[in-house]
Amino acid sequence: MPYTEFLARLFLAALLGAAVGLEREIHGRPAGVRTYLILALGTALLMVLSENLLLAYKEAYPGSGMQGDPGRIAGQAITGIGFLGAGVIIRYKDSIRGLTTAACVWLVCSVGLAVGAGFYLLGVAVTLLTLIALVGLKVGERRMKKDWFEDLEVVSADLPGQISLMKDLI
């Protein structure tokens, strides 16, 4: 494969990762354009290497009977990204933040692997669907009625009938 093809794969992966990162950065999330761009670029490089390392070694050492699985590096990338994604999930009191960011980190890794493997259309389509989900569904979420819970602390004098009065007020 010519180096122009390698570079095109890396550039497209970086562009697609940056597009998702831009949406996350606009919404003030901890991982933004640079993080997503670097993530997609790195995983695309891993995929390009996965596909071509075995071929390069077979050419360098003909007749050696070398065998390999191009999916091994990609599989390890997905595992490593799970570790990064876990780092952006934060539990604060009764709420959890960062799940969407963690999912996006994992997804951009997959986009990088797809583009690195030469599946440009799949990488672009998944990026567009992700941006539609992140931006478009946000509008719908704002309009949805959601349950909410509050703690209420009542300080009162110990008077007869006070509990019944509080129940009536609540």
Short mmCIF file of C-alpha atoms in Angstrom, two decimals:
data_model
loop_
_atom_site.label_atom_id
_atom_site.label_comp_id
_atom_site.label_asym_id
_atom_site.label_seq_id
_atom_site.Cartn_x
_atom_site.Cartn_y
_atom_site.Cartn_z
CA MET A 1 0.00 0.00 0.00
CA PRO A 2 1.42 3.42 -0.89
CA TYR A 3 2.22 5.88 1.89
CA THR A 4 -0.34 8.33 0.48
CA GLU A 5 -3.03 5.79 1.37
CA PHE A 6 -1.61 5.44 4.89
CA LEU A 7 -1.55 9.20 5.33
CA ALA A 8 -5.10 9.56 3.97
CA ARG A 9 -6.34 7.02 6.52
CA LEU A 10 -4.57 8.79 9.37
CA PHE A 11 -5.80 12.23 8.29
CA LEU A 12 -9.42 11.11 7.94
CA ALA A 13 -9.37 9.37 11.33
CA ALA A 14 -7.96 12.52 12.96
CA LEU A 15 -10.62 14.65 11.28
CA LEU A 16 -13.47 12.38 12.38
CA GLY A 17 -12.14 12.16 15.94
CA ALA A 18 -11.83 15.95 16.09
CA ALA A 19 -15.45 16.34 14.92
CA VAL A 20 -16.75 14.29 17.86
CA GLY A 21 -14.29 16.02 20.21
CA LEU A 22 -15.52 19.44 19.11
CA GLU A 23 -19.06 18.56 20.12
CA ARG A 24 -17.84 17.32 23.51
CA GLU A 25 -15.71 20.43 24.04
CA ILE A 26 -18.58 22.76 23.17
CA HIS A 27 -20.52 21.11 26.00
CA GLY A 28 -17.68 21.56 28.45
CA ARG A 29 -16.66 17.92 28.79
CA PRO A 30 -13.20 16.97 30.07
CA ALA A 31 -12.13 15.25 26.85
CA GLY A 32 -12.28 17.62 23.87
CA VAL A 33 -10.97 18.13 20.35
CA ARG A 34 -7.32 17.31 21.06
CA THR A 35 -8.12 14.19 23.08
CA TYR A 36 -10.47 12.74 20.49
CA LEU A 37 -8.24 13.68 17.56
CA ILE A 38 -5.22 12.03 19.17
CA LEU A 39 -7.27 8.97 20.13
CA ALA A 40 -8.64 8.41 16.61
CA LEU A 41 -5.26 9.12 15.03
CA GLY A 42 -3.46 6.70 17.35
CA THR A 43 -5.93 3.90 16.84
CA ALA A 44 -5.88 4.40 13.07
CA LEU A 45 -2.11 4.08 13.19
CA LEU A 46 -2.44 0.88 15.24
CA MET A 47 -4.84 -0.55 12.66
CA VAL A 48 -2.60 0.38 9.73
CA LEU A 49 0.30 -1.25 11.55
CA SER A 50 -1.81 -4.33 12.38
CA GLU A 51 -2.63 -4.83 8.73
CA ASN A 52 0.84 -4.23 7.40
CA LEU A 53 3.38 -5.46 9.96
CA LEU A 54 2.89 -9.11 9.07
CA LEU A 55 3.24 -8.33 5.35
CA ALA A 56 6.41 -6.34 5.99
CA TYR A 57 7.97 -9.18 8.00
CA LYS A 58 6.99 -11.79 5.40
CA GLU A 59 8.70 -9.70 2.73
CA ALA A 60 11.78 -9.20 4.90
CA TYR A 61 12.01 -12.87 5.86
CA PRO A 62 10.58 -14.92 2.96
CA GLY A 63 9.97 -18.58 3.68
CA SER A 64 10.01 -18.05 7.45
CA GLY A 65 6.42 -19.27 7.77
CA MET A 66 5.49 -16.32 9.98
CA GLN A 67 1.83 -16.13 10.83
CA GLY A 68 -0.15 -13.51 12.67
CA ASP A 69 -3.53 -12.08 13.42
CA PRO A 70 -4.04 -8.46 12.34
CA GLY A 71 -6.90 -8.13 14.82
CA ARG A 72 -4.71 -8.61 17.89
CA ILE A 73 -3.41 -5.05 18.05
CA ALA A 74 -6.93 -3.71 17.45
CA GLY A 75 -8.28 -5.89 20.25
CA GLN A 76 -5.65 -4.59 22.64
CA ALA A 77 -6.47 -1.01 21.62
CA ILE A 78 -10.13 -1.54 22.55
CA THR A 79 -9.08 -2.96 25.93
CA GLY A 80 -6.77 -0.02 26.62
CA ILE A 81 -9.42 2.48 25.65
CA GLY A 82 -11.75 0.93 28.23
CA PHE A 83 -9.20 1.97 30.84
CA LEU A 84 -9.15 5.55 29.53
CA GLY A 85 -12.94 5.65 29.40
CA ALA A 86 -13.20 4.50 33.00
CA GLY A 87 -11.02 7.45 33.98
CA VAL A 88 -13.55 10.00 32.77
CA ILE A 89 -16.50 8.54 34.69
CA ILE A 90 -17.07 10.43 37.93
CA ARG A 91 -19.51 9.54 40.69
CA TYR A 92 -20.66 12.53 42.70
CA LYS A 93 -23.23 11.94 45.45
CA ASP A 94 -26.18 10.30 43.70
CA SER A 95 -25.21 11.16 40.14
CA ILE A 96 -22.75 9.77 37.64
CA ARG A 97 -21.05 12.03 35.09
CA GLY A 98 -18.90 11.12 32.15
CA LEU A 99 -20.69 8.06 30.79
CA THR A 100 -21.35 9.68 27.42
CA THR A 101 -17.77 10.92 27.27
CA ALA A 102 -16.50 7.41 28.07
CA ALA A 103 -18.75 5.95 25.37
CA CYS A 104 -17.48 8.56 22.90
CA VAL A 105 -13.87 7.74 23.76
CA TRP A 106 -14.56 4.07 23.04
CA LEU A 107 -16.47 4.90 19.86
CA VAL A 108 -13.76 7.19 18.48
CA CYS A 109 -11.28 4.36 19.05
CA SER A 110 -13.49 2.17 16.90
CA VAL A 111 -13.73 4.88 14.23
CA GLY A 112 -9.95 5.14 14.19
CA LEU A 113 -9.63 1.38 13.78
CA ALA A 114 -12.21 1.34 10.98
CA VAL A 115 -10.54 4.17 9.06
CA GLY A 116 -7.12 2.65 9.71
CA ALA A 117 -8.37 -0.57 8.14
CA GLY A 118 -9.58 1.35 5.08
CA PHE A 119 -13.31 1.38 5.88
CA TYR A 120 -13.69 5.10 5.24
CA LEU A 121 -17.42 5.13 4.63
CA LEU A 122 -18.10 3.23 7.86
CA GLY A 123 -15.92 5.65 9.85
CA VAL A 124 -17.65 8.69 8.36
CA ALA A 125 -21.12 7.19 8.80
CA VAL A 126 -20.53 6.27 12.44
CA THR A 127 -19.10 9.73 13.15
CA LEU A 128 -22.12 11.41 11.57
CA LEU A 129 -24.55 9.17 13.46
CA THR A 130 -22.69 9.91 16.69
CA LEU A 131 -22.86 13.67 16.13
CA ILE A 132 -26.58 13.40 15.31
CA ALA A 133 -27.09 11.45 18.54
CA LEU A 134 -25.04 13.89 20.63
CA VAL A 135 -26.51 17.08 19.21
CA GLY A 136 -29.95 16.04 17.99
CA LEU A 137 -30.99 13.93 20.95
CA LYS A 138 -29.88 16.64 23.37
CA VAL A 139 -32.83 18.76 22.21
CA GLY A 140 -35.24 15.90 22.84
CA GLU A 141 -33.76 15.17 26.25
CA ARG A 142 -34.33 18.76 27.36
CA ARG A 143 -38.02 18.50 26.48
CA MET A 144 -38.57 15.19 28.28
CA LYS A 145 -40.12 15.18 31.70
CA LYS A 146 -37.84 13.49 34.17
CA ASP A 147 -38.24 12.39 37.73
CA TRP A 148 -36.17 14.28 40.24
CA PHE A 149 -35.57 13.79 43.89
CA GLU A 150 -34.67 16.17 46.68
CA ASP A 151 -33.82 15.73 50.32
CA LEU A 152 -35.93 17.81 52.65
CA GLU A 153 -34.86 18.58 56.17
CA VAL A 154 -37.49 19.95 58.51
CA VAL A 155 -36.57 21.63 61.76
CA SER A 156 -39.50 22.08 64.07
CA ALA A 157 -40.46 22.49 67.68
CA ASP A 158 -41.82 19.37 69.33
CA LEU A 159 -45.51 20.34 69.38
CA PRO A 160 -48.54 18.06 69.36
CA GLY A 161 -49.87 17.46 65.80
CA GLN A 162 -46.70 18.81 64.17
CA ILE A 163 -46.03 15.61 62.18
CA SER A 164 -49.56 15.63 60.75
CA LEU A 165 -49.13 19.28 59.80
CA MET A 166 -45.85 18.52 58.01
CA LYS A 167 -47.40 15.59 56.15
CA ASP A 168 -50.24 17.83 54.99
CA LEU A 169 -47.78 20.45 53.77
CA ILE A 170 -45.71 17.93 51.85
#
